[in-house]
Coordinates of C-alpha atoms and ligand atoms in Angstrom, one line a residue:
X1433 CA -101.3 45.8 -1.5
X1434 CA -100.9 43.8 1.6
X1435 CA -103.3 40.8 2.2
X1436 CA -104.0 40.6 6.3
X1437 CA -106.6 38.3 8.2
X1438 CA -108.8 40.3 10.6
X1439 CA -110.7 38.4 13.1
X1440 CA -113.5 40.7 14.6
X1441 CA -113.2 38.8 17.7
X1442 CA -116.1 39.3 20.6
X1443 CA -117.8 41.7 22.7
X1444 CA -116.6 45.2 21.7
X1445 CA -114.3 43.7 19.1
X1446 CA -116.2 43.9 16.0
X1447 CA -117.2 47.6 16.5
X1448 CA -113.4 48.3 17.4
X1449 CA -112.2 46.9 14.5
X1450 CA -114.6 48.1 11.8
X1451 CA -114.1 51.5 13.2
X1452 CA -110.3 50.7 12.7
X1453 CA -110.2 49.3 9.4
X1454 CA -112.2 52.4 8.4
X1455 CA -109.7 54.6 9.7
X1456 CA -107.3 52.6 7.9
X1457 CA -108.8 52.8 4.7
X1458 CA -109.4 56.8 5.0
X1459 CA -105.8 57.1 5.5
X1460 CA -105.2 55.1 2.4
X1461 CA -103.7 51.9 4.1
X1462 CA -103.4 49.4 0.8
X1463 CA -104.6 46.2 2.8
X1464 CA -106.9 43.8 1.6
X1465 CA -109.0 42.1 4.4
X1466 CA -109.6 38.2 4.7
X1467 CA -111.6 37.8 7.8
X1468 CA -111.8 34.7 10.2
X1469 CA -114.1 33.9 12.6
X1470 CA -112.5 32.9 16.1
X1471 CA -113.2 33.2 19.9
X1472 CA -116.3 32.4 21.6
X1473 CA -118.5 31.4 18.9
X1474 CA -116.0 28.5 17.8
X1475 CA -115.4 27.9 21.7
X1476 CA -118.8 27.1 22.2
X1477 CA -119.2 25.2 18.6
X1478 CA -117.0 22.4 20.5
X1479 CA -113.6 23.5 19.3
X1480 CA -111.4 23.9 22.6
X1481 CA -108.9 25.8 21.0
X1482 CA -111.2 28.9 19.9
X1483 CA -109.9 28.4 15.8
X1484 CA -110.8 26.1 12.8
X1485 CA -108.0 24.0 11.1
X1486 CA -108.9 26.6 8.0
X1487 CA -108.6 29.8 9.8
X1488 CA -104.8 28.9 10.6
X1489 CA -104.3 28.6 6.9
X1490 CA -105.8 31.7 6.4
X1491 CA -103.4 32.8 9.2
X1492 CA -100.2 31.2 8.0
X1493 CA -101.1 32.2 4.1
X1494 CA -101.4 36.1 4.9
X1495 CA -98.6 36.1 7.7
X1496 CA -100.1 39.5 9.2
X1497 CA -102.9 39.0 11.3
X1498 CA -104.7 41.6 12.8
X1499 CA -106.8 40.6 16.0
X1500 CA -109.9 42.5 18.0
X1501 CA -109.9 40.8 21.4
X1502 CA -111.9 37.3 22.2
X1503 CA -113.9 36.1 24.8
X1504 CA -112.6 33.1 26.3
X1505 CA -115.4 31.0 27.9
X1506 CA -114.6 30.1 31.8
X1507 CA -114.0 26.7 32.9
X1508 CA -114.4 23.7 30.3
X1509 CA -110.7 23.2 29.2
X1510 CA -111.0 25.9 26.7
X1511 CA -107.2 27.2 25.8
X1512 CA -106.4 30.7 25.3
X1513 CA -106.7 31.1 21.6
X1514 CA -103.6 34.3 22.5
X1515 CA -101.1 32.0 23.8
X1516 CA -101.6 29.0 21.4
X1517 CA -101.4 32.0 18.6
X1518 CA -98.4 32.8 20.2
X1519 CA -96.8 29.3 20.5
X1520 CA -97.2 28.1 17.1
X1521 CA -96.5 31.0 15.4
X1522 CA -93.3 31.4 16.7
X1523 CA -94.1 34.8 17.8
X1524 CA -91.3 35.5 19.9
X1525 CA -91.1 38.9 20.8
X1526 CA -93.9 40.9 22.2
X1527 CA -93.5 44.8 22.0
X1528 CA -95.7 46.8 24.1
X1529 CA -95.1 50.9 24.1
X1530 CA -96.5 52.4 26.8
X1531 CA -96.7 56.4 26.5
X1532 CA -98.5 58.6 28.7
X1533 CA -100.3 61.4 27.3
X1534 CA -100.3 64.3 29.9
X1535 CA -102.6 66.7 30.5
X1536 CA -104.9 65.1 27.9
X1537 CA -105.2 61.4 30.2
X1538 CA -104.9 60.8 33.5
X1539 CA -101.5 59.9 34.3
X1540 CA -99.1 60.2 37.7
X1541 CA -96.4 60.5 35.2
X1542 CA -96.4 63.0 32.1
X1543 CA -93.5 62.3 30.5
X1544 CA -93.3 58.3 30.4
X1545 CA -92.3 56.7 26.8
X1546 CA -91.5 53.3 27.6
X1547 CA -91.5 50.6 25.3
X1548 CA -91.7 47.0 26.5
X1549 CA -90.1 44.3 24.9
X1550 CA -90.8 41.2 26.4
X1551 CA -89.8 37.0 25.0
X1552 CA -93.1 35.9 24.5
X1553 CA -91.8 31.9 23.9
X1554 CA -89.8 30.4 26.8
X1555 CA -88.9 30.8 30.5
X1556 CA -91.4 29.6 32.8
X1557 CA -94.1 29.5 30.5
X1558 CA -92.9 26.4 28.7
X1559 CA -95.6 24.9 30.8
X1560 CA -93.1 21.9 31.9
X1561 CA -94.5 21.3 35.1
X1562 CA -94.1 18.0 37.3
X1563 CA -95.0 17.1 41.4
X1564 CA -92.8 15.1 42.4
X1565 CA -92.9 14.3 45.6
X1566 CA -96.0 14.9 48.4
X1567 CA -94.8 18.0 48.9
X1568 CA -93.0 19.3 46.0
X1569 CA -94.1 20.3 42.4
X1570 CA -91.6 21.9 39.9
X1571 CA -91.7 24.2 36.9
X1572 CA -89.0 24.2 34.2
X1573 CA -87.3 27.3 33.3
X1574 CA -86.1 27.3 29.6
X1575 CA -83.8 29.9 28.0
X1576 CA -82.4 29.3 25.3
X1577 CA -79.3 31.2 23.4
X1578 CA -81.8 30.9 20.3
X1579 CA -84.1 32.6 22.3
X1580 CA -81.8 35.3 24.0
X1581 CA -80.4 36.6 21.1
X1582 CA -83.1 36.8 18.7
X1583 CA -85.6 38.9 21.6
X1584 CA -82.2 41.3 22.4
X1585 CA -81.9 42.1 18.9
X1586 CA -85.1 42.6 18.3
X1587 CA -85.2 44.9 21.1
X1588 CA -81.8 46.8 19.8
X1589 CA -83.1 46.9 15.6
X1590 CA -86.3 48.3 17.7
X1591 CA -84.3 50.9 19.6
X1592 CA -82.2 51.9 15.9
X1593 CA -85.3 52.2 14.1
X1594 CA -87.3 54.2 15.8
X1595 CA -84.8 56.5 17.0
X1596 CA -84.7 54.8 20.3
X1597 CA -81.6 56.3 22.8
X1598 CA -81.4 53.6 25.0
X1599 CA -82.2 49.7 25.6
X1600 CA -82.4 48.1 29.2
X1601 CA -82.3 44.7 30.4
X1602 CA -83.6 43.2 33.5
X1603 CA -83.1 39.8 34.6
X1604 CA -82.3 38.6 38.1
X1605 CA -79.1 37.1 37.2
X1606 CA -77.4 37.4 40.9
X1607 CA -79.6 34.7 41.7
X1608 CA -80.7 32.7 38.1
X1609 CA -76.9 32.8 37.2
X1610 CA -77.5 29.9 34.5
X1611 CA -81.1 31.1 33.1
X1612 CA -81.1 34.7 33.5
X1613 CA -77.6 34.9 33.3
X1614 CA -77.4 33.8 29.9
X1615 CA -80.2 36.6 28.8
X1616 CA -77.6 39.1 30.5
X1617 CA -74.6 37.8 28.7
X1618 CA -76.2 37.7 25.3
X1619 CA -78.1 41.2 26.1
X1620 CA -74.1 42.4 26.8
X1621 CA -72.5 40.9 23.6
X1622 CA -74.9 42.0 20.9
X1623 CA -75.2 45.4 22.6
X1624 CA -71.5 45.8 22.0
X1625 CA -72.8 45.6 17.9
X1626 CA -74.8 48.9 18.3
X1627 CA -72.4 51.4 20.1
X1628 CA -74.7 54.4 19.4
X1629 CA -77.3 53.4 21.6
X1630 CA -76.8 53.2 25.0
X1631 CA -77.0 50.4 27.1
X1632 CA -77.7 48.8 30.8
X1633 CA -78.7 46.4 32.9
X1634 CA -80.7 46.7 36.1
X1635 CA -81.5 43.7 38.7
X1636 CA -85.3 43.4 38.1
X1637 CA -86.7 44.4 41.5
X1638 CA -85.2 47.2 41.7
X1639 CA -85.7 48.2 37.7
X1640 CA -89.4 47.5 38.2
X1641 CA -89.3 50.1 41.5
X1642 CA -87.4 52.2 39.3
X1643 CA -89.9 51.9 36.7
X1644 CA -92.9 52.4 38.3
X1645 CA -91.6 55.3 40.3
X1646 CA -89.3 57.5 37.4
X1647 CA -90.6 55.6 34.0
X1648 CA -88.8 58.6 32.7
X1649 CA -85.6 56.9 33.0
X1650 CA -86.1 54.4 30.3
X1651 CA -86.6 54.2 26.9
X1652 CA -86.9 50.4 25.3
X1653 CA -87.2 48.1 28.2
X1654 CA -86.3 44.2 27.3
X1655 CA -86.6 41.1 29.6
X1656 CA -87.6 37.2 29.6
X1657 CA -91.0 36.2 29.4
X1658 CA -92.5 36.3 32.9
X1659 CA -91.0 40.0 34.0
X1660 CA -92.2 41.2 30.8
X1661 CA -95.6 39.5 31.6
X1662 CA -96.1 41.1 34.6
X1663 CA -94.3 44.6 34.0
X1664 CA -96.0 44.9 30.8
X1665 CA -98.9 45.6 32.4
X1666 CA -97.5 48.2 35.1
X1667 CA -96.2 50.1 32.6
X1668 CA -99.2 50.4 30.7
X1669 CA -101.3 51.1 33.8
X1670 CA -99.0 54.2 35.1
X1671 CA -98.9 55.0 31.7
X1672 CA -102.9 55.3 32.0
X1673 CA -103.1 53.8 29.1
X1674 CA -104.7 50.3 29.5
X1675 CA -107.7 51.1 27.1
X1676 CA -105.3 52.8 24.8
X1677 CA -102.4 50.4 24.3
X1678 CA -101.8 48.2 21.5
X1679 CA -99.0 45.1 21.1
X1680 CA -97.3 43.0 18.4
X1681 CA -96.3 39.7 18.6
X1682 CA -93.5 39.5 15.8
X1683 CA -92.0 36.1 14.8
X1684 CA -89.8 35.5 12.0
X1685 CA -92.4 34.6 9.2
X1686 CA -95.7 35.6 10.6
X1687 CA -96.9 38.3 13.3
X1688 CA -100.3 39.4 15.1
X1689 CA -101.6 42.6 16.4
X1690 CA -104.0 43.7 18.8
X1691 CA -104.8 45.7 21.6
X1692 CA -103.8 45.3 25.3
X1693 CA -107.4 45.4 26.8
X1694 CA -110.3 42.4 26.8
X1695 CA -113.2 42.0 25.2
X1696 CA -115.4 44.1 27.9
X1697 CA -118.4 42.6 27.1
X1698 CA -120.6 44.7 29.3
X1699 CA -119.9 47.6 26.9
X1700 CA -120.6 45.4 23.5
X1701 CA -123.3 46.8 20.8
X1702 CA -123.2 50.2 22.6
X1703 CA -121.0 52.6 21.0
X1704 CA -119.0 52.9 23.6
X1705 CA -115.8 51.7 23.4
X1706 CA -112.2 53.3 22.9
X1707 CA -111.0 51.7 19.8
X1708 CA -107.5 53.6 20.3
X1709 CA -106.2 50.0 21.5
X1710 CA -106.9 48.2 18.5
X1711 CA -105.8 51.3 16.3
X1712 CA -102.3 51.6 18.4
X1713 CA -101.9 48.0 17.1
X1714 CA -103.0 48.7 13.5
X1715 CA -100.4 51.6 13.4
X1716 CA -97.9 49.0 14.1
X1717 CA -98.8 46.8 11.4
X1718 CA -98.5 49.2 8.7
X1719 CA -94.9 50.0 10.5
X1720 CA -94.1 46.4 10.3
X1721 CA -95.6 45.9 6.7
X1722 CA -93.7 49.1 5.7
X1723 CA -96.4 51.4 5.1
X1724 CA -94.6 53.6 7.7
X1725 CA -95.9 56.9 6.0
X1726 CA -99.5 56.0 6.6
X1727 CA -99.1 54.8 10.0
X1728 CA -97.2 58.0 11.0
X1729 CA -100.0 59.9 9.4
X1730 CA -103.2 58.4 11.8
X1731 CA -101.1 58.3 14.6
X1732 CA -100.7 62.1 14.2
X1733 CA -104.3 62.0 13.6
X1734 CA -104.9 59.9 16.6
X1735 CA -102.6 62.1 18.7
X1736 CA -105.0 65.4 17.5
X1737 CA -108.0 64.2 18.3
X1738 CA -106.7 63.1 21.7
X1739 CA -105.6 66.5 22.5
X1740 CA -108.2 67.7 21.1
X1741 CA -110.4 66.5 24.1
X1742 CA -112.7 64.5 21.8
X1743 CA -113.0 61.3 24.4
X1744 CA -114.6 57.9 24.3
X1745 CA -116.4 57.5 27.8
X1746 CA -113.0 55.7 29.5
X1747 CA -110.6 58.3 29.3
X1748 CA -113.2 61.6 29.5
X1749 CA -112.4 63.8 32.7
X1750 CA -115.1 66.8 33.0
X1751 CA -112.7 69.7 32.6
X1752 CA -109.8 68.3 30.7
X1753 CA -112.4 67.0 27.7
X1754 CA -113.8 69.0 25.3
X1755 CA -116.5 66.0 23.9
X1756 CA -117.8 62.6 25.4
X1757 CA -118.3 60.6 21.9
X1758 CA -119.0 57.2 21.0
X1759 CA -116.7 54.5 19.0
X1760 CA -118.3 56.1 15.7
X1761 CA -118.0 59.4 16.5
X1762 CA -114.2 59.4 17.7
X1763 CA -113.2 57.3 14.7
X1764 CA -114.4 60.5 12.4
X1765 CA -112.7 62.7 14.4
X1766 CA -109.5 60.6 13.8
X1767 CA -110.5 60.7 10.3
X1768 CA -111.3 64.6 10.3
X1769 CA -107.7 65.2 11.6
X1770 CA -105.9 63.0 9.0
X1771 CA -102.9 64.9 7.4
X1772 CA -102.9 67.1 10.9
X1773 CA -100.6 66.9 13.9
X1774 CA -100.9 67.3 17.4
X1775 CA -99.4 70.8 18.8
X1776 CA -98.8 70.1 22.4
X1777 CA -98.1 65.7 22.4
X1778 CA -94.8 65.4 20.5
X1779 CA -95.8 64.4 16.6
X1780 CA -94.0 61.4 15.5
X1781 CA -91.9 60.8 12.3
X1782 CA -91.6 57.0 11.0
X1783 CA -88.7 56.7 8.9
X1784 CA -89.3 55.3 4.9
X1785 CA -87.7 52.0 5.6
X1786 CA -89.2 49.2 7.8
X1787 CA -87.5 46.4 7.6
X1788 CA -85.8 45.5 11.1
X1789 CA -81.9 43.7 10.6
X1790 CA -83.1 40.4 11.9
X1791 CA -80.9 37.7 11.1
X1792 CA -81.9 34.1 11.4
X1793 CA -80.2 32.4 14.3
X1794 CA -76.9 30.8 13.6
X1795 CA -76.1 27.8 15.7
X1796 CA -72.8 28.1 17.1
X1797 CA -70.1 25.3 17.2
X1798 CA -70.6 22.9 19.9
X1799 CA -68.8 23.7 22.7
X1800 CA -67.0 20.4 24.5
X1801 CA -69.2 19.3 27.3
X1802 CA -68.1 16.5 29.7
X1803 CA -70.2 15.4 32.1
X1804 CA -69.1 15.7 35.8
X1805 CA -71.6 14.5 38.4
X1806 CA -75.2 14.0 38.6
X1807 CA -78.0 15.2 41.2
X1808 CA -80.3 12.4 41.8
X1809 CA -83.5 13.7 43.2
X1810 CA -84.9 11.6 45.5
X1811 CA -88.6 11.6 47.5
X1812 CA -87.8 10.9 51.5
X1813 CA -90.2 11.7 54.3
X1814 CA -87.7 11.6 57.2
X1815 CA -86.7 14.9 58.8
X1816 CA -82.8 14.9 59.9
X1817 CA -80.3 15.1 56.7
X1818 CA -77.5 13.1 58.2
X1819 CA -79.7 10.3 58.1
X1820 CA -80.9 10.5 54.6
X1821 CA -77.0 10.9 54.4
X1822 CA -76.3 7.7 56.0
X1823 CA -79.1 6.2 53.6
X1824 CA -77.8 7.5 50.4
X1825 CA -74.1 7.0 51.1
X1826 CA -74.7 3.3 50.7
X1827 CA -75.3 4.0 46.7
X1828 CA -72.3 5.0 46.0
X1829 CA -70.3 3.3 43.4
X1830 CA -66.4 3.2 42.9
X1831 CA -67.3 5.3 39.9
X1832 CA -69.2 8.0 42.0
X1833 CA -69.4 9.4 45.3
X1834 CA -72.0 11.7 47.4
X1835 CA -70.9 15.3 47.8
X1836 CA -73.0 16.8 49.1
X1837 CA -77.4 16.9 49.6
X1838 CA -79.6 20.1 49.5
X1839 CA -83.2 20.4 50.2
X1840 CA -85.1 23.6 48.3
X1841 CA -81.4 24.5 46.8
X1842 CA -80.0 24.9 50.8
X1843 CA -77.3 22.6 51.6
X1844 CA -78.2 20.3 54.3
X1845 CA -75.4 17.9 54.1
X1846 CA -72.4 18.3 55.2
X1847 CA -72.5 20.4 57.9
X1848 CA -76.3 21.9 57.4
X1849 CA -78.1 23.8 60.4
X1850 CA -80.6 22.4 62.1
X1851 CA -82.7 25.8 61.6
X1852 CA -83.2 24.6 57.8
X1853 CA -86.8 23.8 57.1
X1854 CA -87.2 20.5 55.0
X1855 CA -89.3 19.5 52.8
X1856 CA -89.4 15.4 51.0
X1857 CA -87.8 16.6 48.3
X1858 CA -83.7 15.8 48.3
X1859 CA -80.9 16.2 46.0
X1860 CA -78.5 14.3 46.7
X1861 CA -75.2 15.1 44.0
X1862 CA -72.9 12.9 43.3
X1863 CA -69.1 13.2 42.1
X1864 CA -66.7 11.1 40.2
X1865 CA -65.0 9.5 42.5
X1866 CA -60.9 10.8 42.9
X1867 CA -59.2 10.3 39.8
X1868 CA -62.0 8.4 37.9
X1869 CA -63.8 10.0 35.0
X1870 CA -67.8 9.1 35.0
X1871 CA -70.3 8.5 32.1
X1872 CA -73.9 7.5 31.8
X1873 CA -73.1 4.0 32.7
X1874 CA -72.3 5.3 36.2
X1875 CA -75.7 6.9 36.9
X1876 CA -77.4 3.8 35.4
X1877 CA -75.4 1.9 38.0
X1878 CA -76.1 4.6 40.6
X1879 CA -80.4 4.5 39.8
X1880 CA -80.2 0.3 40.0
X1881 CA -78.6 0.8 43.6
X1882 CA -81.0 3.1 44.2
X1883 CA -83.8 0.2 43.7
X1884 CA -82.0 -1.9 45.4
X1885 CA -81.3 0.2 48.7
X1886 CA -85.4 0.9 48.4
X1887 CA -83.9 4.7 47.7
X1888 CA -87.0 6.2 46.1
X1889 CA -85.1 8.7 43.1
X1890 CA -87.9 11.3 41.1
X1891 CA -85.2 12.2 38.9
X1892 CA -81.9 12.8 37.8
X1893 CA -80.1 16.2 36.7
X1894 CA -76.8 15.3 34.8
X1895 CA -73.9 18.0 35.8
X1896 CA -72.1 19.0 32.3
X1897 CA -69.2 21.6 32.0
X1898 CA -68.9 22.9 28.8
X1899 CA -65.4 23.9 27.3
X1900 CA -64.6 23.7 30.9
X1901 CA -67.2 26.2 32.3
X1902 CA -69.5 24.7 34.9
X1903 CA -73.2 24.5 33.5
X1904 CA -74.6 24.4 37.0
X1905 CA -75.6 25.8 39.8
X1906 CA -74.0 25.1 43.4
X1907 CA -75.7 24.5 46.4
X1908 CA -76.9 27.6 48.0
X1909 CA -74.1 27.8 51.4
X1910 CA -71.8 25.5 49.1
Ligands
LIG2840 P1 -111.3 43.9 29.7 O1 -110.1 44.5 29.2 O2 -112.3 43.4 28.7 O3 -112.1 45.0 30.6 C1 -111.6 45.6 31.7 C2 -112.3 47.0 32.0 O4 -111.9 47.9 31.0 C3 -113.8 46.9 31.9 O5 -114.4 47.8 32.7 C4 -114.1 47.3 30.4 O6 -115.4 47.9 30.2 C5 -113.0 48.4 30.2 N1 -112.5 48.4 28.8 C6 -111.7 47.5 28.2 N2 -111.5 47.8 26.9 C7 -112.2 49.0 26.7 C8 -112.3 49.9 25.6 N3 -111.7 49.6 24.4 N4 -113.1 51.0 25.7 C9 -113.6 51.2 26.9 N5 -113.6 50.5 28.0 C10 -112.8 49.4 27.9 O7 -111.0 42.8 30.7 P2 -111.9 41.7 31.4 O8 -113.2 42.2 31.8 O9 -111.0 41.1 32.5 O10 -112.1 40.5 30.4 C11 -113.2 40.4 29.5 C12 -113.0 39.2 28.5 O11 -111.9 39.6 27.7 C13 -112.6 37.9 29.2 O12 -113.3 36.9 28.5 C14 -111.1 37.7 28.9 O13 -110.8 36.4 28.7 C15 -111.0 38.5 27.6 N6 -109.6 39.0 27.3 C16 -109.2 38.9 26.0 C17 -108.0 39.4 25.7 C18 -107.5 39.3 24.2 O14 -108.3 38.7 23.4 N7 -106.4 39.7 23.9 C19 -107.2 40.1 26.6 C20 -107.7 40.2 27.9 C21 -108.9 39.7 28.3

């Protein structure tokens, strides 16, 4: 007996999920239920975040929370209860399949099986975000090794468990060499650890063409936070499968499931609504709690009463369905079919075992980083970079020396083009001067010259090499 929290959540969430749980239970899930109220309700009760202090025990007790979707008020500061779950959780991978289920729902491609794996913690979504100048305002984008390998592997134990052929990667590492170029080298070294699936990597403007057009060509799809964001949500949409999609959030203690789709409050208290969503993500509890037998025994259901044309109003095409039938109705149905499989969808098999290989990280020996120039940032309204050149020259140090100054990443100075557009925003790098080492007494000695020469710096970048391998970026036209 597993102990989950359920919250019912708003709108068409609490008839979703008691139609799920009693799918559950007919299918002999052995859960036991502690239910928490979040969303709206709480919103509105003054609590920004949508969740009581005792609901996230209940949360962090159980470890295995099951979630109907929420309403989240507009305007008022009100943070998206999702995200924060996501955040302090820890839930770091988010795993989205996306199947179309031809002739039986609308799709433009019958024989997709994708399944998303996207980092649900880092990138730009840290949420590290500064203006700087007038006309500037930045966002940090984190990746971590941490980060990298624990989201690849998942992706590959995901891939090995589920009989998975092959696991792609997409980053835009030709341009994000640092960032995305670390996913790509991690995504390369632990594939070399499971040689019987087969691996690649595709630039992600062209994988996401690729993907939207031939989804056939893929199998397990991973990617940082933003792509997977954004393609997440193609996928399930040429999938046709927005109102039938489910997603886990899996972090190393605790993890959350739930279904792709809103609360659609215009449906709520109707009967309406699909509640395959929610069930896609129930299946994938029991597969992550290891009661693999029972999940692969509703999906089958599931995957009957699809194909048996008995449709909730969303997905019911005159001609194609046999039935229109409300949340109740189609739950029975699912119910009905238990210990059946479909004929013309492929069945599916879960194997016994659940648990996923997933090591906790290992932080590696330092590496030897020395520190070899700095980029001071600096906020200058004047147009023509040989000036600012002239300006900023008069900082340097015999410790340090300007190199060279870029505006957006395009070097300006030395020999920029007049055609460059500039903004107020400059970095200006400096280098030890020849045969000098620097440390961070030079760039304290650089910033005081700054204030004396009225320079007005925003911030400083320090330039490290690690075990000799530069740990930045050059100027774009260096
Ligand atoms: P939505 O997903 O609720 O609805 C989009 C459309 O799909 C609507 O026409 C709706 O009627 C239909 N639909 C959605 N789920 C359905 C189902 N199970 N069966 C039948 N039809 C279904 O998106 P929205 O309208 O943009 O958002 C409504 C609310 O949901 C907002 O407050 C939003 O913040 C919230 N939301 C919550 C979550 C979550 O909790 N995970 C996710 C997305 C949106």
């Amino acid at each position: 007996m597993t102990k989950i929290t359920v919250a019912k959540g708003d709108g068409i969430g609490p008839e979703i999920m008691d139609t799920t749980l009693e799918i559950l239970m007919a299918a002999g899930a052995k859960i036991e239920v502690e239910e928490i109220e979040v969303g709206e309700k709480v919103y509105l009760a003054g609590n920004t975040a949508g969740i009581a202090k005792e609901s996230w025990d209940v949360i962090r007790r159980n470890k295995i929370f099951l979630k109907a979707p929420i309403t989240t008020p507009q305007g008022g500061g009100y943070k998206s209860l999702n995200v924060t779950t996501r955040k302090f959780l820890g839930l770091y991978s988010n795993v989205r399949p996306c199947m179309s289920l031809h002739p039986f729902v609308a799709t433009k491609h019958p024989i997709m099986d994708v399944v998303i794996v996207r980092e649900n913690e880092e990138d730009l979504y840290a949420g590290i975000e500064h203006q700087q100048t007038d006309e500037v305002v930045q966002c940090l984008k984190l990746i971590s090794r941490p980060g990298c390998e624990k989201i690849v592997r998942y992706a590959f134990e995901y891939a090995k468990h589920y009989g998975r052929k092959k696991v792609t990667c997409f980053t835009k590492d030709n341009i994000m060499k640092q960032t995305d170029g670390l996913f790509h080298q991690v995504f390369d070294e632990i594939a070399r650890e499971y040689p019987e699936i087969e691996n690649e990597h595709w630039i992600i403007d062209i994988g996401a063409a690729k993907m939207a057009d031939t989804p056939e060509a893929f199998d397990v799809i991973v990617m940082p936070n933003l792509y997977g964001d954004v393609l997440s949500d193609v996928a399930a949409q040429i999938a046709g499968s927005v109102g039938l999609a489910g997603s886990a959030n899996i972090g190393e203690e605790c993890a959350m499931f739930e279904a792709i789709h809103g609360s659609a409050p215009r449906r709520a208290g109707q009967n309406m609504a699909n509640p395959s969503g929610l069930l896609q993500g129930a299946i994938m509890m029991l597969n992550h709690i290891g009661q693999t037998k029972i999940a692969e025994k509703i999906q089958n259901a599931w995957l009957k009463t699809i194909e048996d044309g008995i449709h909730t109003y969303d997905v019911y095409k005159e001609g194609v369905s046999q039935e229109k039938v409300g949340t109740k109705e189609f739950a029975q149905a699912v119910i009905a079919n238990l210990g059946q499989e479909p004929k013309l969808l492929k069945s599916v098999t879960y194997a016994e075992n659940a648990a996923l290989n997933l090591p906790k990280y290992e932080r590696k020996a330092p590496a030897k980083k020395e520190l070899v120039g700095v980029d001071l940032f600096v906020h200058w309204a004047g147009k023509n970079p040989d000036e600012l050149a002239a300006i900023v020259k008069t900082l340097d140090t015999n410790e340090v020396k300007l190199s060279m100054i870029t505006n957006r990443g395009i070097k300006v100075w030395p020999e920029g083009f007049e055609e460059t557009f500039c903004t107020d925003h400059w970095r200006c790098r400096f280098k030890p001067t020849e045969g000098n080492q620097m440390n961070k007494h030079s760039i304290i000695n650089l910033l005081n010259e700054a204030i004396q020469q009225g320079v007005d710096t925003i911030k400083t970048e320090n330039l490290y090499t690690f075990d000799g391998k530069m740990g930045f970026s050059l100027g774009q036209g260096q």
